[in-house]
Short mmCIF file of C-alpha atoms and ligand atoms in Angstrom, two decimals:
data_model
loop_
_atom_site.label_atom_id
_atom_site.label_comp_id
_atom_site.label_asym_id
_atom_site.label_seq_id
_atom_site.Cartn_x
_atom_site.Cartn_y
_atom_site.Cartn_z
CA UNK A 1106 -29.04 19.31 22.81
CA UNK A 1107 -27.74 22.83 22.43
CA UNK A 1108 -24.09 21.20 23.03
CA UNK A 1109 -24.46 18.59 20.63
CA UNK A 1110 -25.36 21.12 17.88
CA UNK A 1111 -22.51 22.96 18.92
CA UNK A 1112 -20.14 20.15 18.46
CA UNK A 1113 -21.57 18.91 15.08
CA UNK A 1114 -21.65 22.60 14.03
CA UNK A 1115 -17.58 22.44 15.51
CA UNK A 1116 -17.25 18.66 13.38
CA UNK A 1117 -18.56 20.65 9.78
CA UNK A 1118 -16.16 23.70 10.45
CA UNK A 1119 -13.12 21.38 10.76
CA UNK A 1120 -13.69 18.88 7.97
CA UNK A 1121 -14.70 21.84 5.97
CA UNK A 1122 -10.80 23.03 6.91
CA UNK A 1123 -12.67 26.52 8.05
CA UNK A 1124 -11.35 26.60 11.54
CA UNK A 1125 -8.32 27.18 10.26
CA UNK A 1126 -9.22 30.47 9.12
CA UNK A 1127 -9.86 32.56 5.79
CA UNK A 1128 -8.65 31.39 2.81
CA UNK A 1129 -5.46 33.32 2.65
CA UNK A 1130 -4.46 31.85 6.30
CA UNK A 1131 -5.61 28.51 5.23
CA UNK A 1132 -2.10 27.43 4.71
CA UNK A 1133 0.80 26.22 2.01
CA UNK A 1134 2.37 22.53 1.72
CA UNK A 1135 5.41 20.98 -0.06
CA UNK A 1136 3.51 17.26 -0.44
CA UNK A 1137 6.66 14.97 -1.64
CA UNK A 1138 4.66 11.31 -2.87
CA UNK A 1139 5.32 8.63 -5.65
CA UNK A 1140 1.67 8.77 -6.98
CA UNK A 1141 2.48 9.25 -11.09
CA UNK A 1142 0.54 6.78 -12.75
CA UNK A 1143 -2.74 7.37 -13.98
CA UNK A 1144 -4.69 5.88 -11.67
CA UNK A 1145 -2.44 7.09 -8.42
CA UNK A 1146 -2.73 10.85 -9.76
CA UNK A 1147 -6.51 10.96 -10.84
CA UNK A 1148 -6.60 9.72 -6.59
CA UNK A 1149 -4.55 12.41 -5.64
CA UNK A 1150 -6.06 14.99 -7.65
CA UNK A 1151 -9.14 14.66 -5.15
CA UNK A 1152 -6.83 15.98 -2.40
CA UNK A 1153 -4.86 18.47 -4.17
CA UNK A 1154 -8.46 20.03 -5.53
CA UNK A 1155 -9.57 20.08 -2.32
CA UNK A 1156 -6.75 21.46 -0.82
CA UNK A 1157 -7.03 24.24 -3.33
CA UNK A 1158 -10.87 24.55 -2.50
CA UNK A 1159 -10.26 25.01 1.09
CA UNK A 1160 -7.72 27.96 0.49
CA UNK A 1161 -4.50 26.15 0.47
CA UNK A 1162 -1.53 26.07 -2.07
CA UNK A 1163 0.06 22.85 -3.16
CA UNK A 1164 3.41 22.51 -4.54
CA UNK A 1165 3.81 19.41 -5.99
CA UNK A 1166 7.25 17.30 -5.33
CA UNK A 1167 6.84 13.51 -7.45
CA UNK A 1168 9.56 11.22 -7.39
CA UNK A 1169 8.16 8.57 -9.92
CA UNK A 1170 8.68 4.70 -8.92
CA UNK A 1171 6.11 2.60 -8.07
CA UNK A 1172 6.72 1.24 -3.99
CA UNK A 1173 8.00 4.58 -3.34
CA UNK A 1174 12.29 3.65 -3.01
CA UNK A 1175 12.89 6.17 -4.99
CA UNK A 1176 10.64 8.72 -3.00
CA UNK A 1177 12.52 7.92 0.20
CA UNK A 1178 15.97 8.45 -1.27
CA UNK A 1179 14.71 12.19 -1.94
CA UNK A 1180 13.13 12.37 1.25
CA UNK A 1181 16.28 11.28 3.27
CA UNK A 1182 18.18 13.60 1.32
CA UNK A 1183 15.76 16.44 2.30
CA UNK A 1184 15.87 15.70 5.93
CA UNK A 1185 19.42 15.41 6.27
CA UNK A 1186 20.01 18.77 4.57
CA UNK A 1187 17.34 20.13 6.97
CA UNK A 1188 14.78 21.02 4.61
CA UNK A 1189 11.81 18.36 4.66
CA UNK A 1190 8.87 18.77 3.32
CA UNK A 1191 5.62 20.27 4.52
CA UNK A 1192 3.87 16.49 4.53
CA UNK A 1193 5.59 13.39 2.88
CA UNK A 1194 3.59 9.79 1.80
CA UNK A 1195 5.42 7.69 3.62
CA UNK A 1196 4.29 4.41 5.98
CA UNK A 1197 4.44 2.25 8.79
CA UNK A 1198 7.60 1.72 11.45
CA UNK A 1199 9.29 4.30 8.82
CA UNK A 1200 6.90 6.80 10.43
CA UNK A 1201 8.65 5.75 14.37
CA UNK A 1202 11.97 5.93 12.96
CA UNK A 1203 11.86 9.23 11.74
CA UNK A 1204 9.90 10.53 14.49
CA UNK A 1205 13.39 8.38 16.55
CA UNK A 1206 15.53 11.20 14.56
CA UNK A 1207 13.96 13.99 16.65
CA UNK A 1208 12.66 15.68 13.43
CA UNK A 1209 8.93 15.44 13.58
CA UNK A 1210 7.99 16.71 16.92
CA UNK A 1211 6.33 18.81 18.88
CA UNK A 1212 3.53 16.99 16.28
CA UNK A 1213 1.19 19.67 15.06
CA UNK A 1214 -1.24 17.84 13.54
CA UNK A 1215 -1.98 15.92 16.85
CA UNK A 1216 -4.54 19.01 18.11
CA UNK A 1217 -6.29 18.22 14.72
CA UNK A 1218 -6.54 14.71 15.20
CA UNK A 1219 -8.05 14.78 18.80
CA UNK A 1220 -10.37 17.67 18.19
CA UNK A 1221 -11.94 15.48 15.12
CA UNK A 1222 -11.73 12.36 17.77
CA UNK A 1223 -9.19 9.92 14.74
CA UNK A 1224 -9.15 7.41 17.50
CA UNK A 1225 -12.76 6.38 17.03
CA UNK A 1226 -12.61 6.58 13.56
CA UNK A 1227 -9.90 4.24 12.90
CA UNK A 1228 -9.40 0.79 14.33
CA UNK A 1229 -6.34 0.82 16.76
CA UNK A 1230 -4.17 -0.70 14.55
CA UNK A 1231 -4.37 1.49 11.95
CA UNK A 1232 -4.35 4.72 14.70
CA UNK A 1233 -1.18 3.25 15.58
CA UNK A 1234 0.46 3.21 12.61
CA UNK A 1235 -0.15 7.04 12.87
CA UNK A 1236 1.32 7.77 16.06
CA UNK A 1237 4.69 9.14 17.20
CA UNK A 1238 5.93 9.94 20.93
CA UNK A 1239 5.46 6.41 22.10
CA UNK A 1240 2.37 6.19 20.37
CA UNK A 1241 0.34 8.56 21.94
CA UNK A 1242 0.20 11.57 19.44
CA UNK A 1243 -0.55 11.46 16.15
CA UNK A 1244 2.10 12.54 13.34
CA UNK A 1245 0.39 10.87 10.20
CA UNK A 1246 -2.62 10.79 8.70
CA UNK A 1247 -4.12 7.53 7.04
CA UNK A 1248 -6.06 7.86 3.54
CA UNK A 1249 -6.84 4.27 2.76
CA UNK A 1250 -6.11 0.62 3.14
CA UNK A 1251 -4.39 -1.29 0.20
CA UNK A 1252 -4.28 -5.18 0.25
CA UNK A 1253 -1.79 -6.37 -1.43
CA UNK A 1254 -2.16 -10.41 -1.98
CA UNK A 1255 -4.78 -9.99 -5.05
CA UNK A 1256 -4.51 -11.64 -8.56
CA UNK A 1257 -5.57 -9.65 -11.71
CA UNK A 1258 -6.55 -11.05 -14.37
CA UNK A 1259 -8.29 -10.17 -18.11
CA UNK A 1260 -11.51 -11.87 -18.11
CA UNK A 1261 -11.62 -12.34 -22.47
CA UNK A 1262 -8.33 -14.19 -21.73
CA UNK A 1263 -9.35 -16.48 -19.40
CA UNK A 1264 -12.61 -17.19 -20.87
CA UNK A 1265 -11.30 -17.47 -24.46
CA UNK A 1266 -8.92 -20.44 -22.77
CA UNK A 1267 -11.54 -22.04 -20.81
CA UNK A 1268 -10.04 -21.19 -17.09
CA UNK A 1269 -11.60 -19.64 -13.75
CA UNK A 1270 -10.00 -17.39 -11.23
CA UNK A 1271 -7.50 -19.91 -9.28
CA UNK A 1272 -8.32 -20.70 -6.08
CA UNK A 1273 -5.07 -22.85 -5.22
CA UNK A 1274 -1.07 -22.39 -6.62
CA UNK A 1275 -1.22 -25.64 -7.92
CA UNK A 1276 -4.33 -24.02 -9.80
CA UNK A 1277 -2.87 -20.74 -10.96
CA UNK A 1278 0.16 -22.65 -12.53
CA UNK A 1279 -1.97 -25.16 -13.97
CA UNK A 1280 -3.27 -22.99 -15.55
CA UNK A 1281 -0.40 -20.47 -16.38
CA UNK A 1282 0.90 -23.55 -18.12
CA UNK A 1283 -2.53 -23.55 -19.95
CA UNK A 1284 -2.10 -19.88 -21.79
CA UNK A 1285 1.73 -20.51 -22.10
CA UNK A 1286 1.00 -23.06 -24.11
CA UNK A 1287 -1.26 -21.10 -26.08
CA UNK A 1288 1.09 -18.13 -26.47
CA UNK A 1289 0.09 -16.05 -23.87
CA UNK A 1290 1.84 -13.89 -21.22
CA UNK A 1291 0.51 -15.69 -18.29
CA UNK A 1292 2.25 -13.36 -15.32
CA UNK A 1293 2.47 -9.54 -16.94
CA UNK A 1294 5.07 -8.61 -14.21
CA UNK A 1295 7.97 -5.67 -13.98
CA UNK A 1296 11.17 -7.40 -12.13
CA UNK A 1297 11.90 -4.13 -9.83
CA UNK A 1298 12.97 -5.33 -6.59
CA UNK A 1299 10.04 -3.43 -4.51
CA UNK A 1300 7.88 -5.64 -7.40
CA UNK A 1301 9.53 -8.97 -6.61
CA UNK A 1302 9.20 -8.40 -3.12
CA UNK A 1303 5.46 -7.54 -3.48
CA UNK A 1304 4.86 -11.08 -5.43
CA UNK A 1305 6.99 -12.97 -2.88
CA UNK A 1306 5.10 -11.71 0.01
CA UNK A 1307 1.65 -12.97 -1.55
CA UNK A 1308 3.82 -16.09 -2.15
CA UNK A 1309 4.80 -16.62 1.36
CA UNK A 1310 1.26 -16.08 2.99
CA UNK A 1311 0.20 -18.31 0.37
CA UNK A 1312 2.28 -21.49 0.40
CA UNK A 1313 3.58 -20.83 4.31
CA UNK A 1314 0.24 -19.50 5.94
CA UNK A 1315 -0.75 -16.81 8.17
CA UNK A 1316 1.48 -18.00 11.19
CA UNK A 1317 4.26 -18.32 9.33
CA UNK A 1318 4.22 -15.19 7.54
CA UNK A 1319 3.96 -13.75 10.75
CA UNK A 1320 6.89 -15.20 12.29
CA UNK A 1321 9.26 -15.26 9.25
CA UNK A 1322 8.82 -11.94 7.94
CA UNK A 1323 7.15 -9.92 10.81
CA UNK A 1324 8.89 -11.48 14.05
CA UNK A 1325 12.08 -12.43 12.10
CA UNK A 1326 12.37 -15.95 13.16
CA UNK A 1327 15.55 -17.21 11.93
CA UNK A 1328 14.15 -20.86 11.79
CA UNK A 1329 11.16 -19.76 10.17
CA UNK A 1330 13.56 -17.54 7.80
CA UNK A 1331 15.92 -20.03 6.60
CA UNK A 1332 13.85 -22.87 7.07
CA UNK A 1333 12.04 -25.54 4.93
CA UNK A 1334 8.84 -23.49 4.65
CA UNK A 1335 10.57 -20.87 3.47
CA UNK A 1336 12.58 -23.00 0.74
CA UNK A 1337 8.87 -24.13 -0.54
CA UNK A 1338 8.29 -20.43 -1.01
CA UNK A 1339 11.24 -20.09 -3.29
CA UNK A 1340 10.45 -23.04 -5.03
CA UNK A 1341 6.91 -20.86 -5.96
CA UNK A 1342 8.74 -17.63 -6.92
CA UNK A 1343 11.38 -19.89 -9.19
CA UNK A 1344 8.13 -21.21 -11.08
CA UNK A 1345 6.65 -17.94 -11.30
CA UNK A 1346 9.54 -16.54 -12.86
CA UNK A 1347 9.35 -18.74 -16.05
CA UNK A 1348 5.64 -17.25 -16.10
CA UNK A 1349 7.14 -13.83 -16.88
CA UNK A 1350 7.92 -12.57 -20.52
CA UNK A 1351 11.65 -11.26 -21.15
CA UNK A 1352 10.83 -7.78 -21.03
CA UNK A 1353 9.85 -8.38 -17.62
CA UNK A 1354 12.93 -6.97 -15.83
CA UNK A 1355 12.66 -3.57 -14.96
CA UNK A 1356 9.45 -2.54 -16.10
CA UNK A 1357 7.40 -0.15 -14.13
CA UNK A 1358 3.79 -1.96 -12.82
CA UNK A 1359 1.49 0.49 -14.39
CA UNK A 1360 2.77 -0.93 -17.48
CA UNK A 1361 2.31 -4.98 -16.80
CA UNK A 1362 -1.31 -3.66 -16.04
CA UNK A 1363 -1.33 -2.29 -19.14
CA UNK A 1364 -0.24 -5.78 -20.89
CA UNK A 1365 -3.03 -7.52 -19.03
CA UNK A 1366 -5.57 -4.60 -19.32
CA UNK A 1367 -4.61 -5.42 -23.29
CA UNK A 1368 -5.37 -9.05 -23.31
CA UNK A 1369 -1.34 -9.46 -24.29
CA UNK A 1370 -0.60 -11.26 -20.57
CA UNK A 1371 -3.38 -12.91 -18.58
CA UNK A 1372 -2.60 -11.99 -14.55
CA UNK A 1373 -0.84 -9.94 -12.51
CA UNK A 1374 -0.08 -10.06 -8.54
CA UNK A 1375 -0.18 -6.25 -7.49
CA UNK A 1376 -2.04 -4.50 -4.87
CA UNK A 1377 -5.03 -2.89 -5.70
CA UNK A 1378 -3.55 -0.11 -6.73
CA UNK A 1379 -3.78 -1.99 -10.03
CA UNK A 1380 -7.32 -1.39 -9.83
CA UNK A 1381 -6.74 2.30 -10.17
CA UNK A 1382 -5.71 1.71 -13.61
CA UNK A 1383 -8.35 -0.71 -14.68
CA UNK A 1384 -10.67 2.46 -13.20
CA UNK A 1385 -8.91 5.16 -15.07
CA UNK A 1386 -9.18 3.33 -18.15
CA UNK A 1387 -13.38 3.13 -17.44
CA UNK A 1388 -12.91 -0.92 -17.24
CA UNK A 1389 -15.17 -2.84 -14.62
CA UNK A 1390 -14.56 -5.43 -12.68
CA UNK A 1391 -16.58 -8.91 -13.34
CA UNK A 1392 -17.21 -7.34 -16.91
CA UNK A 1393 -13.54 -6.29 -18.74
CA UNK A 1394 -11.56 -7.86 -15.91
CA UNK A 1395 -11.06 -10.13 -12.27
CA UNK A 1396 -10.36 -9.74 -8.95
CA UNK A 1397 -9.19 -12.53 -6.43
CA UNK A 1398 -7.21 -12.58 -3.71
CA UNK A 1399 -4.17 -14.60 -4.42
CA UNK A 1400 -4.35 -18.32 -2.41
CA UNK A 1401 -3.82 -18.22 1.51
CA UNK A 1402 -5.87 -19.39 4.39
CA UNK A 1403 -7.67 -16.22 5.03
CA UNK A 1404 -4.89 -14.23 5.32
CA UNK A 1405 -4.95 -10.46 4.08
CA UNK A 1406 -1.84 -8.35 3.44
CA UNK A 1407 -2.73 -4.76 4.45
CA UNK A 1408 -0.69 -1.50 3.26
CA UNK A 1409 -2.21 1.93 4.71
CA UNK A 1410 -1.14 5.04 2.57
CA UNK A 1411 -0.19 8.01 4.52
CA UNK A 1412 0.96 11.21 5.27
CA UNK A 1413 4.14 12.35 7.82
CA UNK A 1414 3.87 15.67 8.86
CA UNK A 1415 7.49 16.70 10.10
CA UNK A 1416 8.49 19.55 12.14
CA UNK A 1417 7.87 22.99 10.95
CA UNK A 1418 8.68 26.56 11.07
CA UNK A 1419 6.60 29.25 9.73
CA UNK A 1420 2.80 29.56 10.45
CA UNK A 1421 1.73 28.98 7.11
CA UNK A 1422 3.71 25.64 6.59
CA UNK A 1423 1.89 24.46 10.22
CA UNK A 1424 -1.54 25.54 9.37
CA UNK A 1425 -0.89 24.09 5.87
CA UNK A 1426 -0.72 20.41 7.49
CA UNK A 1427 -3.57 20.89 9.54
CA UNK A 1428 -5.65 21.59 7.15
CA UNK A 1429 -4.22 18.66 4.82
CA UNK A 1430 -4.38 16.24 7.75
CA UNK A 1431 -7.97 17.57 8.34
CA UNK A 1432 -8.65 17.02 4.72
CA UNK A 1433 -7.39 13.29 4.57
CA UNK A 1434 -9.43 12.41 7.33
CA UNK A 1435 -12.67 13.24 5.57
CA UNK A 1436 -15.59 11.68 5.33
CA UNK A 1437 -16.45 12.04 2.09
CA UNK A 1438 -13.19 12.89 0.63
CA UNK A 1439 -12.08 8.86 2.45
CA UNK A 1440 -14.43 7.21 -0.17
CA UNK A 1441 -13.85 9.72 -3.48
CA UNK A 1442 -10.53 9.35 -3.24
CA UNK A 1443 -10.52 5.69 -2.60
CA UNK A 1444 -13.45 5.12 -5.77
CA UNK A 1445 -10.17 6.18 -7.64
CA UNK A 1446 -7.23 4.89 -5.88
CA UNK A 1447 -8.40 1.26 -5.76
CA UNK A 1448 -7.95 0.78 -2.17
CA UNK A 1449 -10.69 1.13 0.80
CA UNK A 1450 -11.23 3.87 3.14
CA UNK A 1451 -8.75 3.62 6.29
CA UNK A 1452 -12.45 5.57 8.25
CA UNK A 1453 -14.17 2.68 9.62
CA UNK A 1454 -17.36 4.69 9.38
CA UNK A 1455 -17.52 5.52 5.22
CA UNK A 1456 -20.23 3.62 3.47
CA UNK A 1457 -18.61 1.18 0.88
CA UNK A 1458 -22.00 0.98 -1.22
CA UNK A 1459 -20.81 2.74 -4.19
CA UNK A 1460 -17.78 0.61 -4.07
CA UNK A 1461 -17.13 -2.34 -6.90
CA UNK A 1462 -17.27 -5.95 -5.92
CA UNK A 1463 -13.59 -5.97 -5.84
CA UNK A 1464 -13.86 -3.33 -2.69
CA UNK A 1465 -16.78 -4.53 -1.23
CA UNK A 1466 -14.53 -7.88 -1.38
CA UNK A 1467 -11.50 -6.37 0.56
CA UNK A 1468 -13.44 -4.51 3.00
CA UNK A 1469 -15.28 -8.12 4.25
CA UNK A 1470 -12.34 -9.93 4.32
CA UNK A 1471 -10.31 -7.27 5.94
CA UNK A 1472 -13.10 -7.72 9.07
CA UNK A 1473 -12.69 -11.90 8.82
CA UNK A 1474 -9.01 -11.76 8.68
CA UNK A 1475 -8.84 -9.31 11.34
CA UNK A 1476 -11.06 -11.27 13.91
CA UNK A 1477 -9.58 -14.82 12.70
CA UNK A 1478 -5.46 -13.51 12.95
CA UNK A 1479 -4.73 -13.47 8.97
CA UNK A 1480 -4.99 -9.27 8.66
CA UNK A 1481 -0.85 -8.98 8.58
CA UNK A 1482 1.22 -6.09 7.59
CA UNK A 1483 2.83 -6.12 4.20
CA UNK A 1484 6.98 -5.87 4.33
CA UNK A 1485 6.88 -4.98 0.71
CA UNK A 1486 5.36 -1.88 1.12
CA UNK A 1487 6.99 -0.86 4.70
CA UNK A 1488 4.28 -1.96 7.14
CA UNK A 1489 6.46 -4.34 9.07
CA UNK A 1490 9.34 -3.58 9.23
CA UNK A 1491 12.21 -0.89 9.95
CA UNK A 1492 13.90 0.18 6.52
CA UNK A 1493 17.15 -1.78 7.18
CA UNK A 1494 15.62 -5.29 7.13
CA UNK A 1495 12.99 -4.77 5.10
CA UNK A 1496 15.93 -3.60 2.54
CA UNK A 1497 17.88 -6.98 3.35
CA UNK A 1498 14.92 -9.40 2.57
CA UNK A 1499 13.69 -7.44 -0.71
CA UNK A 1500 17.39 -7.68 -1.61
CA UNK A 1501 17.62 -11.54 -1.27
CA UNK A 1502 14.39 -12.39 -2.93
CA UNK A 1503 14.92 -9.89 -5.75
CA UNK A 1504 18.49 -11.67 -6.08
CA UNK A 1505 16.75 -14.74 -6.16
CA UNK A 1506 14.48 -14.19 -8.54
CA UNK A 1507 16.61 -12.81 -11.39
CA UNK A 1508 19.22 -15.26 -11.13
CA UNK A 1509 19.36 -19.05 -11.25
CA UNK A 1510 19.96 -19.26 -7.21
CA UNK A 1511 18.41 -22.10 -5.65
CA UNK A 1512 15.53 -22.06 -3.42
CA UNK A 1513 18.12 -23.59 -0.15
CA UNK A 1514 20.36 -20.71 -1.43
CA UNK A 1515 18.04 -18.32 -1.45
CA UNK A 1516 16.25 -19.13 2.23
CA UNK A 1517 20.06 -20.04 3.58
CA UNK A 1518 20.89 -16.15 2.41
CA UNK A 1519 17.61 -15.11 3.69
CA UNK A 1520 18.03 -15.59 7.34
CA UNK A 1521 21.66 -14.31 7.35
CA UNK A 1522 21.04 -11.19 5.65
CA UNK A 1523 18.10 -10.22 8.35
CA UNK A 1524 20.45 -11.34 10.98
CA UNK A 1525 23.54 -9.01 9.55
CA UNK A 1526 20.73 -6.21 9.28
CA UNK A 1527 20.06 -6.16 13.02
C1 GAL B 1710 2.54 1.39 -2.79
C2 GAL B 1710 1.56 2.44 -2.35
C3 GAL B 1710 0.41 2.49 -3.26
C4 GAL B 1710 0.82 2.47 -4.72
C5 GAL B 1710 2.01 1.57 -5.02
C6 GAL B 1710 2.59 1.71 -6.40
O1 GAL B 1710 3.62 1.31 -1.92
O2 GAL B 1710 1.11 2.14 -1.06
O3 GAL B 1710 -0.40 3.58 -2.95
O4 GAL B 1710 1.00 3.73 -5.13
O5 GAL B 1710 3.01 1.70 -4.08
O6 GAL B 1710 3.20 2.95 -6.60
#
């Protein structure tokens, strides 16, 4: 009894950050992220507040563009002028192939991560997303779970033009065609290559199915790559295109939100990020707006935001990232941060019962897809692959997309490009 008190008593003092010390020694951190849109910085004002609260000092380093290219440019350019950051959003194999660089070791935030026992509060395939060393310490820090396959839509829209949430393609162009017609924006969308390659992805689980997806763009299956399922994919993302308005090109996906948020385009396929904005903007789901995950057989696209810690000198820089990775695990700081963000907690244990139906949504089918082999790693957003082919196959399909390249083309350029990445 007396032991257990002591280790909840232990539990309180860590997620409070107080083990760490007094305030002054609670530590400093240089946190490098992409989160600059409303919704992304009301999410990540929750940490940096309580950061602050715990005793820590935050210096803020932004590099704006949504999917976070442009943040890795400045990262790489920090770590090969030997100055990285104290903790740095970045995700997935990225996380391995730093840690392959010999520039995040010995791994200080791996003491915090065992004495707060991460591995039974995340499922292992998140935990090893985290993990550096051969998978056996933990570097990063998870703060959430993003699916990425969802369509948006404005709910006035749709029910001014008589249509439902799609449950098909066929479906969703049907009725694209519908409110084209009518003089409506059906697909608000920003051609950015990270933005492309986020639609395509929702494109390819969709039309090609979970075992496909898998093999294509996890395993890198040349068949599956260049292949007829892959050309049917194409064919999608050539009809999607002439969904998109002319200012499409370039624009930044807060702003597409915006258009549909504004009744001026009626869906967008974005990751629920999206739903930060609606959230910021005090709209509600099933009331100002939809939520639906985009057509697929189950299947569920999964992006988990987190946090590298890289090797550090100075005590203050090292207790500085134990107390952030301390703070990112929390409880209660898992679901605040998440009512904002739009995504779900990456904790398995966090209530979801102040969550919107849109959450409540993800969270069930995350659980389905994960028992039924559908919960797959999104190569948009750097959860599959290594840097090099995710860059070749967000290069093709962006190509693709703003050009008049046909769907053969396109898969034909597809497989070669993965195989020149290897
Ligand atoms: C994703 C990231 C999200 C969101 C989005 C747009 O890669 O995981 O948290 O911020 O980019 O910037």
């Amino acid at each position: 009894m007396l032991n257990r008190s002591l280790k909840i008593l232990a539990g309180t003092l860590v997620s409070a950050g107080l083990i760490y010390g007094t305030a002054s020694a609670a530590g400093e951190a240089e946190v490098l992220h992409w989160w600059t849109s409303g919704g992304e910085a009301a999410a990540l004002k929750v940490l940096k507040d309580d950061f602050a609260k715990n005793g820590g000092t935050w210096k803020d380093m932004p590099v704006a563009g949504g999917g976070g290219d442009a943040a890795m440019q400045t990262l790489k350019a920090r770590i090969v002028a030997g100055d990285p950051p104290t903790a740095a959003q970045i995700k997935g194999p990225s996380i391995q192939e730093w840690d392959d660089e010999g520039v995040v070791g010995p791994y200080a935030i791996d003491s915090v991560a065992k004495a707060e026992n991460w591995d039974a509060l995340l499922s292992s395939q998140v935990a090893n997303h985290m993990k550096c060393d051969g998978f056996s310490k933990y570097c990063a820090a998870p703060v959430n779970i993003h699916r990425i396959d969802w369509f948006w839509a404005n709910k006035k829209v749709l029910d001014a033009n008589g249509l439902k949430m799609p449950t098909s393609w066929d479906e969703f162009n049907a009725a694209a065609r519908k409110l084209k017609a009518a003089g409506i924006i059906p697909l608000a969308h920003g051609s950015q290559p990270w933005q492309d390659a986020t639609v395509f992805e929702a494109v390819a689980l969709g039309i090609g199915g979970n075992d496909f997806y898998q093999k294509a763009i996890v395993d890198l299956d040349m068949d599956a790559l260049g292949g007829p399922t892959m050309v049917k994919v194409f064919d999608q993302m050539r009809i999607l295109q002439g969904f998109t308005d002319e200012g499409s090109p370039g624009r930044d996906w807060n702003v597409a939100t915006g258009m549909v948020m504004n009744g001026k385009a009626a869906f967008q396929i974005m990751g629920d990020w999206a739903k930060g904005e609606f959230t910021n903007a005090k709209m509600k789901p099933g009331i100002d707006y939809y939520c639906l995950p985009t057509p697929s057989d189950h299947g569920y696209l999964y992006n988990v935001d987190s946090f590298i810690f890289y090797s550090m000198k100075g005590e203050s820089k090292i207790e500085g990232q134990k107390l952030l990775a301390s703070l990112m695990m929390g409880k209660n700081f898992q679901k605040v941060f998440n009512l904002y963000k739009g995504s779900i907690p990456a904790r398995l244990d966090v209530p979801m019962d102040e969550f919107d139906m849109c959450a409540k949504g993800s969270a069930a089918d995350l659980n389905y897809s994960a028992m039924t082999g559908g919960l797959l790693p999104s190569f948009a957003h750097g959860m599959a692959l290594r840097l090099a082919q995710k860059g070749a196959i967000q290069d093709v399909v962006t190509e693709h997309f703003n050009s008049d390249m046909s769907s053969q083309e396109a898969a034909k350029r597809l497989a070669k490009a993965v195989k020149d990445s290897m």
